[in-house]
Amino acid sequence: MKRKLEGQIAIVTGASSGIGAGCSKELAKAGATVVVNYPIAQTREMAEKVVEEIVADGGRAISYQCDVSKEEDVKRMFADTIGQFGTVDILVNNAGLQKDAPFTEMTLDQWNFVLGVNLTGQFLCAREAIKEFLRRIRREVSCAAGKIICMSSVHEVIPWAGHANYAASKGGVMLMMKTIAQEFAPKMIRINSIAPGAIATPINHDAWDTQSHLQELLKLIPQKRVGQVEDIGKAAVWLASDDSDYVNGTTLFVDGGMTLYPGFEDNG
Ligand code: NAD
């Protein structure tokens, strides 16, 4: 049976760890050739390990260094990918980070750094991807001319004290995603977001590393388990595949119910 993403080329940003690595592996299992992006030389080894795992599993992948907050880097990553593989069909706009601080102590550098990667990085990559989708129109591998999946967060809707830069970046991702989905739907381009809840990755290690931290975290999750990167990877495959062909401009919350106001569970 033909795999759902057979013959398609995917770029996954921030893919040397966590959710990006998980999405890369699931997309490769579904048949995509994956560009495993990493930002700096120190993360190359981790990205290459992701590639090795994909290849050992019978998939196709390469690693590629690019800082998504830098315009020239992003242009080069897309140009090289198109040069090597012919085109790009799927972008998973995943790279993201936190620099937390109480609001009155937050420096402009902390604000700009988080917005630069989490929001401007998604803008730069989406723009290059869409230019390529428009250049070649539709290919026989998919109903769509191209698909973009933006990695947002439950914090696109849940305010988060002490993380104003992060929450603002994810709120920004939500309206950028919806706006460009509206702009390019007539061109058969589908753009959606995934909003993860708490997924066990390096970004939130402190939230689940001890029993007491874990118990506190689980109070926020009606399903009473921390998510795994595979939970997000499988959602990404669905959003990238023709199974979701009529889904456009929406956020898929993959959060074990975190957005269901768990404080009201026994307090109605
Ligand atoms: P992570 O720290 O493992 O992954 C983030 C990745 O982004 C890293 O591999 C890092 O090297 C990369 N990165 C950072 N700056 C970059 C840059 N300038 N250019 C390219 N890559 C860069 O954490 P994660 O949890 O896997 O986070 C992935 C995405 O998921 C982020 O956008 C994050 O906001 C989002 N998210 C995570 C959770 C969670 O619970 N883990 C929840 C909601 C949203």
Tab-separated table of C-alpha atoms and ligand atoms in Angstrom:
chain	number	residue	atom	x	y	z
A	1	MET	CA	0.000	0.000	0.000
A	2	LYS	CA	1.274	3.492	-0.877
A	3	ARG	CA	2.358	5.411	2.219
A	4	LYS	CA	0.525	8.679	2.885
A	5	LEU	CA	3.488	11.005	2.231
A	6	GLU	CA	5.340	8.919	-0.350
A	7	GLY	CA	7.402	11.023	-2.747
A	8	GLN	CA	7.016	14.235	-0.718
A	9	ILE	CA	9.801	16.468	0.603
A	10	ALA	CA	9.477	17.894	4.118
A	11	ILE	CA	11.508	20.497	5.986
A	12	VAL	CA	11.188	20.254	9.774
A	13	THR	CA	12.766	23.163	11.661
A	14	GLY	CA	14.350	22.717	15.081
A	15	ALA	CA	14.432	18.983	14.508
A	16	SER	CA	17.540	17.880	16.398
A	17	SER	CA	15.499	17.315	19.577
A	18	GLY	CA	12.026	17.001	21.055
A	19	ILE	CA	8.914	17.518	18.971
A	20	GLY	CA	10.853	18.360	15.785
A	21	ALA	CA	12.789	15.092	16.002
A	22	GLY	CA	9.520	13.230	16.708
A	23	CYS	CA	7.766	14.852	13.739
A	24	SER	CA	10.740	14.084	11.457
A	25	LYS	CA	10.609	10.377	12.349
A	26	GLU	CA	6.827	10.106	11.884
A	27	LEU	CA	6.901	11.990	8.542
A	28	ALA	CA	9.720	9.721	7.340
A	29	LYS	CA	7.760	6.616	8.386
A	30	ALA	CA	4.887	7.950	6.270
A	31	GLY	CA	7.235	8.092	3.257
A	32	ALA	CA	8.477	11.702	3.217
A	33	THR	CA	12.108	12.640	2.631
A	34	VAL	CA	12.940	14.847	5.599
A	35	VAL	CA	15.326	17.794	5.979
A	36	VAL	CA	16.190	17.699	9.689
A	37	ASN	CA	17.036	21.333	10.484
A	38	TYR	CA	19.261	22.367	13.391
A	39	PRO	CA	20.437	25.887	14.322
A	40	ILE	CA	24.085	25.758	15.376
A	41	ALA	CA	27.155	23.523	15.041
A	42	GLN	CA	26.747	22.278	18.641
A	43	THR	CA	23.436	20.609	17.711
A	44	ARG	CA	24.738	18.963	14.515
A	45	GLU	CA	25.496	15.652	16.189
A	46	MET	CA	21.978	15.415	17.597
A	47	ALA	CA	20.479	16.165	14.176
A	48	GLU	CA	22.695	13.548	12.568
A	49	LYS	CA	21.507	11.010	15.132
A	50	VAL	CA	17.904	11.723	14.117
A	51	VAL	CA	18.896	11.215	10.467
A	52	GLU	CA	20.696	7.943	11.310
A	53	GLU	CA	17.600	6.622	13.103
A	54	ILE	CA	15.392	7.501	10.141
A	55	VAL	CA	17.760	5.853	7.672
A	56	ALA	CA	18.141	2.752	9.885
A	57	ASP	CA	14.350	2.505	9.823
A	58	GLY	CA	14.369	2.521	5.987
A	59	GLY	CA	13.571	6.229	5.577
A	60	ARG	CA	15.254	9.141	3.807
A	61	ALA	CA	16.630	12.241	5.576
A	62	ILE	CA	19.463	14.764	5.650
A	63	SER	CA	20.499	17.222	8.350
A	64	TYR	CA	20.771	20.944	7.568
A	65	GLN	CA	22.134	23.823	9.646
A	66	CYS	CA	20.104	27.040	9.513
A	67	ASP	CA	19.108	29.624	12.088
A	68	VAL	CA	15.434	30.231	11.260
A	69	SER	CA	15.577	33.780	12.626
A	70	LYS	CA	18.081	34.773	9.903
A	71	GLU	CA	16.662	35.609	6.481
A	72	GLU	CA	19.735	34.617	4.467
A	73	ASP	CA	20.025	31.268	6.313
A	74	VAL	CA	16.383	30.449	5.591
A	75	LYS	CA	16.649	31.393	1.911
A	76	ARG	CA	19.749	29.190	1.598
A	77	MET	CA	18.021	26.220	3.285
A	78	PHE	CA	15.086	26.364	0.877
A	79	ALA	CA	17.302	26.953	-2.194
A	80	ASP	CA	19.582	24.026	-1.280
A	81	THR	CA	16.642	21.723	-0.513
A	82	ILE	CA	14.994	22.569	-3.834
A	83	GLY	CA	18.377	22.159	-5.582
A	84	GLN	CA	18.905	18.710	-4.067
A	85	PHE	CA	15.363	17.257	-4.045
A	86	GLY	CA	13.539	19.315	-6.707
A	87	THR	CA	10.973	20.975	-4.430
A	88	VAL	CA	9.428	21.194	-0.955
A	89	ASP	CA	5.930	19.849	-0.245
A	90	ILE	CA	5.667	20.125	3.548
A	91	LEU	CA	7.033	22.621	6.072
A	92	VAL	CA	6.821	21.891	9.793
A	93	ASN	CA	7.514	25.284	11.358
A	94	ASN	CA	8.625	23.868	14.686
A	95	ALA	CA	11.748	25.679	15.965
A	96	GLY	CA	11.034	27.501	19.204
A	97	LEU	CA	12.460	28.438	22.564
A	98	GLN	CA	11.755	30.173	25.866
A	99	LYS	CA	13.609	32.953	27.742
A	100	ASP	CA	11.429	33.410	30.784
A	101	ALA	CA	11.388	36.404	33.142
A	102	PRO	CA	8.932	38.355	35.284
A	103	PHE	CA	7.516	40.999	32.948
A	104	THR	CA	9.125	44.036	34.591
A	105	GLU	CA	12.523	42.299	34.533
A	106	MET	CA	12.283	41.043	30.959
A	107	THR	CA	15.009	42.584	28.830
A	108	LEU	CA	14.488	43.735	25.271
A	109	ASP	CA	17.038	41.103	24.220
A	110	GLN	CA	14.953	38.331	25.843
A	111	TRP	CA	11.817	39.680	24.145
A	112	ASN	CA	13.456	40.025	20.710
A	113	PHE	CA	15.242	36.677	20.911
A	114	VAL	CA	12.037	34.698	21.531
A	115	LEU	CA	9.977	36.661	19.006
A	116	GLY	CA	12.845	36.358	16.494
A	117	VAL	CA	12.887	32.566	16.551
A	118	ASN	CA	9.281	31.685	17.428
A	119	LEU	CA	7.445	34.198	15.233
A	120	THR	CA	9.835	35.796	12.725
A	121	GLY	CA	11.407	32.369	12.109
A	122	GLN	CA	7.979	30.941	11.229
A	123	PHE	CA	7.283	33.940	8.955
A	124	LEU	CA	10.586	33.566	7.076
A	125	CYS	CA	10.194	29.810	6.550
A	126	ALA	CA	6.504	30.030	5.598
A	127	ARG	CA	7.283	32.761	3.057
A	128	GLU	CA	9.974	30.682	1.323
A	129	ALA	CA	7.752	27.575	1.367
A	130	ILE	CA	4.782	29.416	-0.126
A	131	LYS	CA	6.935	30.962	-2.870
A	132	GLU	CA	7.987	27.437	-3.850
A	133	PHE	CA	4.394	26.074	-3.708
A	134	LEU	CA	3.233	28.919	-5.974
A	135	ARG	CA	6.158	28.426	-8.378
A	136	ARG	CA	5.370	24.812	-9.189
A	137	ILE	CA	1.580	24.682	-8.472
A	138	ARG	CA	0.261	21.184	-7.633
A	139	ARG	CA	2.179	17.919	-8.052
A	140	GLU	CA	0.639	14.474	-8.382
A	141	VAL	CA	1.845	13.446	-4.878
A	142	SER	CA	-0.898	15.401	-3.040
A	143	CYS	CA	-4.260	17.171	-3.538
A	144	ALA	CA	-2.622	20.316	-2.157
A	145	ALA	CA	0.082	22.463	-3.724
A	146	GLY	CA	1.781	22.444	-0.337
A	147	LYS	CA	1.183	22.124	3.375
A	148	ILE	CA	2.521	24.136	6.322
A	149	ILE	CA	2.166	23.051	9.943
A	150	CYS	CA	3.003	25.741	12.480
A	151	MET	CA	4.001	24.521	15.939
A	152	SER	CA	2.044	26.745	18.238
A	153	SER	CA	1.154	25.990	21.874
A	154	VAL	CA	-1.812	25.946	24.234
A	155	HIS	CA	-0.356	29.368	25.105
A	156	GLU	CA	-1.792	30.768	21.895
A	157	VAL	CA	-4.966	30.969	24.028
A	158	ILE	CA	-3.879	30.414	27.670
A	159	PRO	CA	-2.140	33.445	29.207
A	160	TRP	CA	1.157	32.514	30.928
A	161	ALA	CA	2.547	34.804	33.629
A	162	GLY	CA	6.324	35.106	33.520
A	163	HIS	CA	6.401	34.088	29.837
A	164	ALA	CA	5.013	37.179	28.066
A	165	ASN	CA	7.466	36.895	25.165
A	166	TYR	CA	6.621	33.202	24.571
A	167	ALA	CA	2.831	33.650	24.873
A	168	ALA	CA	2.953	36.702	22.575
A	169	SER	CA	4.945	34.710	20.011
A	170	LYS	CA	2.410	31.866	19.989
A	171	GLY	CA	-0.569	34.256	19.855
A	172	GLY	CA	1.198	35.836	16.886
A	173	VAL	CA	1.697	32.448	15.233
A	174	MET	CA	-2.052	31.809	15.522
A	175	LEU	CA	-3.090	34.916	13.582
A	176	MET	CA	-0.226	34.697	11.101
A	177	MET	CA	-1.258	31.097	10.376
A	178	LYS	CA	-4.944	31.998	9.922
A	179	THR	CA	-4.149	35.043	7.802
A	180	ILE	CA	-1.890	33.233	5.363
A	181	ALA	CA	-4.264	30.242	5.272
A	182	GLN	CA	-6.993	32.660	4.136
A	183	GLU	CA	-4.635	34.286	1.608
A	184	PHE	CA	-3.451	31.058	-0.023
A	185	ALA	CA	-6.380	28.622	0.299
A	186	PRO	CA	-7.493	29.547	-3.253
A	187	LYS	CA	-4.073	28.353	-4.440
A	188	MET	CA	-4.633	24.899	-2.848
A	189	ILE	CA	-2.141	25.579	-0.074
A	190	ARG	CA	-3.148	24.323	3.378
A	191	ILE	CA	-1.776	25.968	6.509
A	192	ASN	CA	-2.664	24.789	10.018
A	193	SER	CA	-1.195	24.767	13.519
A	194	ILE	CA	-0.695	22.165	16.171
A	195	ALA	CA	-1.003	23.448	19.726
A	196	PRO	CA	0.749	20.980	22.017
A	197	GLY	CA	-0.022	20.893	25.715
A	198	ALA	CA	2.741	19.508	27.947
A	199	ILE	CA	4.946	17.198	25.887
A	200	ALA	CA	8.025	15.696	27.561
A	201	THR	CA	10.981	17.365	25.796
A	202	PRO	CA	14.101	19.333	26.808
A	203	ILE	CA	12.143	22.647	26.697
A	204	ASN	CA	10.076	21.766	29.790
A	205	HIS	CA	12.343	19.235	31.488
A	206	ASP	CA	11.945	21.009	34.863
A	207	ALA	CA	8.172	20.504	34.743
A	208	TRP	CA	8.290	16.692	34.793
A	209	ASP	CA	11.772	15.709	36.046
A	210	THR	CA	10.745	14.929	39.636
A	211	GLN	CA	7.643	13.213	41.098
A	212	SER	CA	6.513	16.430	42.813
A	213	HIS	CA	6.901	18.517	39.641
A	214	LEU	CA	5.103	15.840	37.660
A	215	GLN	CA	2.174	15.697	40.129
A	216	GLU	CA	1.797	19.503	39.907
A	217	LEU	CA	1.851	19.337	36.098
A	218	LEU	CA	-0.716	16.527	35.969
A	219	LYS	CA	-3.212	18.758	37.808
A	220	LEU	CA	-3.348	20.787	34.566
A	221	ILE	CA	-3.971	17.754	32.324
A	222	PRO	CA	-7.433	16.112	32.517
A	223	GLN	CA	-6.100	12.995	30.747
A	224	LYS	CA	-3.504	12.621	33.555
A	225	ARG	CA	-0.492	11.867	31.411
A	226	VAL	CA	2.270	13.970	29.932
A	227	GLY	CA	2.267	13.920	26.128
A	228	GLN	CA	4.980	12.238	24.079
A	229	VAL	CA	6.562	13.532	20.880
A	230	GLU	CA	4.846	10.742	18.941
A	231	ASP	CA	1.458	12.267	19.895
A	232	ILE	CA	2.488	15.396	17.996
A	233	GLY	CA	4.282	13.546	15.174
A	234	LYS	CA	1.145	11.564	14.335
A	235	ALA	CA	-0.958	14.737	14.273
A	236	ALA	CA	1.624	16.330	11.966
A	237	VAL	CA	1.417	13.382	9.551
A	238	TRP	CA	-2.376	13.706	9.473
A	239	LEU	CA	-2.233	17.463	8.827
A	240	ALA	CA	0.400	16.931	6.108
A	241	SER	CA	-1.550	14.167	4.379
A	242	ASP	CA	-4.572	14.288	2.066
A	243	ASP	CA	-6.631	12.736	4.911
A	244	SER	CA	-7.003	16.311	6.186
A	245	ASP	CA	-7.527	17.865	2.743
A	246	TYR	CA	-10.514	19.999	3.857
A	247	VAL	CA	-8.757	21.265	7.008
A	248	ASN	CA	-7.325	24.751	6.554
A	249	GLY	CA	-6.514	27.625	8.898
A	250	THR	CA	-7.249	25.746	12.083
A	251	THR	CA	-5.374	24.914	15.265
A	252	LEU	CA	-5.416	21.291	16.349
A	253	PHE	CA	-4.977	21.155	20.130
A	254	VAL	CA	-3.050	18.021	21.126
A	255	ASP	CA	-3.033	18.569	24.860
A	256	GLY	CA	-4.765	15.782	26.810
A	257	GLY	CA	-7.521	18.312	27.565
A	258	MET	CA	-5.308	21.074	29.009
A	259	THR	CA	-7.489	23.735	27.381
A	260	LEU	CA	-10.656	22.359	29.073
A	261	TYR	CA	-10.290	24.553	32.203
A	262	PRO	CA	-9.176	21.654	34.464
A	263	GLY	CA	-9.607	23.882	37.556
A	264	PHE	CA	-13.384	23.445	37.061
A	265	GLU	CA	-13.179	19.613	37.161
A	266	ASP	CA	-14.419	19.353	40.770
A	267	ASN	CA	-15.410	22.955	41.371
A	268	GLY	CA	-18.588	23.487	39.291
B	1	NAD	P1	13.140	21.514	22.146
B	1	NAD	O1	13.924	22.503	22.919
B	1	NAD	O2	13.506	20.073	22.225
B	1	NAD	O3	13.075	21.894	20.600
B	1	NAD	C1	13.242	23.164	20.087
B	1	NAD	C2	14.184	23.063	18.925
B	1	NAD	O4	14.307	24.329	18.279
B	1	NAD	C3	15.608	22.643	19.366
B	1	NAD	O5	15.994	21.516	18.606
B	1	NAD	C4	16.462	23.862	19.040
B	1	NAD	O6	17.768	23.512	18.650
B	1	NAD	C5	15.662	24.470	17.887
B	1	NAD	N1	15.968	25.881	17.685
B	1	NAD	C6	16.104	26.863	18.603
B	1	NAD	N2	16.432	28.020	17.999
B	1	NAD	C7	16.504	27.763	16.668
B	1	NAD	C8	16.807	28.552	15.538
B	1	NAD	N3	17.104	29.864	15.649
B	1	NAD	N4	16.792	27.964	14.321
B	1	NAD	C9	16.503	26.643	14.181
B	1	NAD	N5	16.208	25.843	15.231
B	1	NAD	C10	16.210	26.403	16.457
B	1	NAD	O7	11.632	21.730	22.628
B	1	NAD	P2	10.257	21.179	22.005
B	1	NAD	O8	9.331	21.022	23.133
B	1	NAD	O9	10.487	20.032	21.091
B	1	NAD	O10	9.761	22.454	21.179
B	1	NAD	C11	9.396	22.394	19.802
B	1	NAD	C12	8.266	23.363	19.527
B	1	NAD	O11	7.104	22.925	20.237
B	1	NAD	C13	8.534	24.803	19.985
B	1	NAD	O12	8.035	25.708	19.025
B	1	NAD	C14	7.748	24.902	21.271
B	1	NAD	O13	7.346	26.229	21.549
B	1	NAD	C15	6.557	24.009	20.933
B	1	NAD	N6	5.826	23.523	22.114
B	1	NAD	C16	6.368	22.604	22.959
B	1	NAD	C17	5.625	22.164	24.044
B	1	NAD	C18	6.129	21.124	25.005
B	1	NAD	O14	5.423	20.847	25.986
B	1	NAD	N7	7.262	20.519	24.813
B	1	NAD	C19	4.353	22.678	24.259
B	1	NAD	C20	3.847	23.620	23.393
B	1	NAD	C21	4.583	24.028	22.299
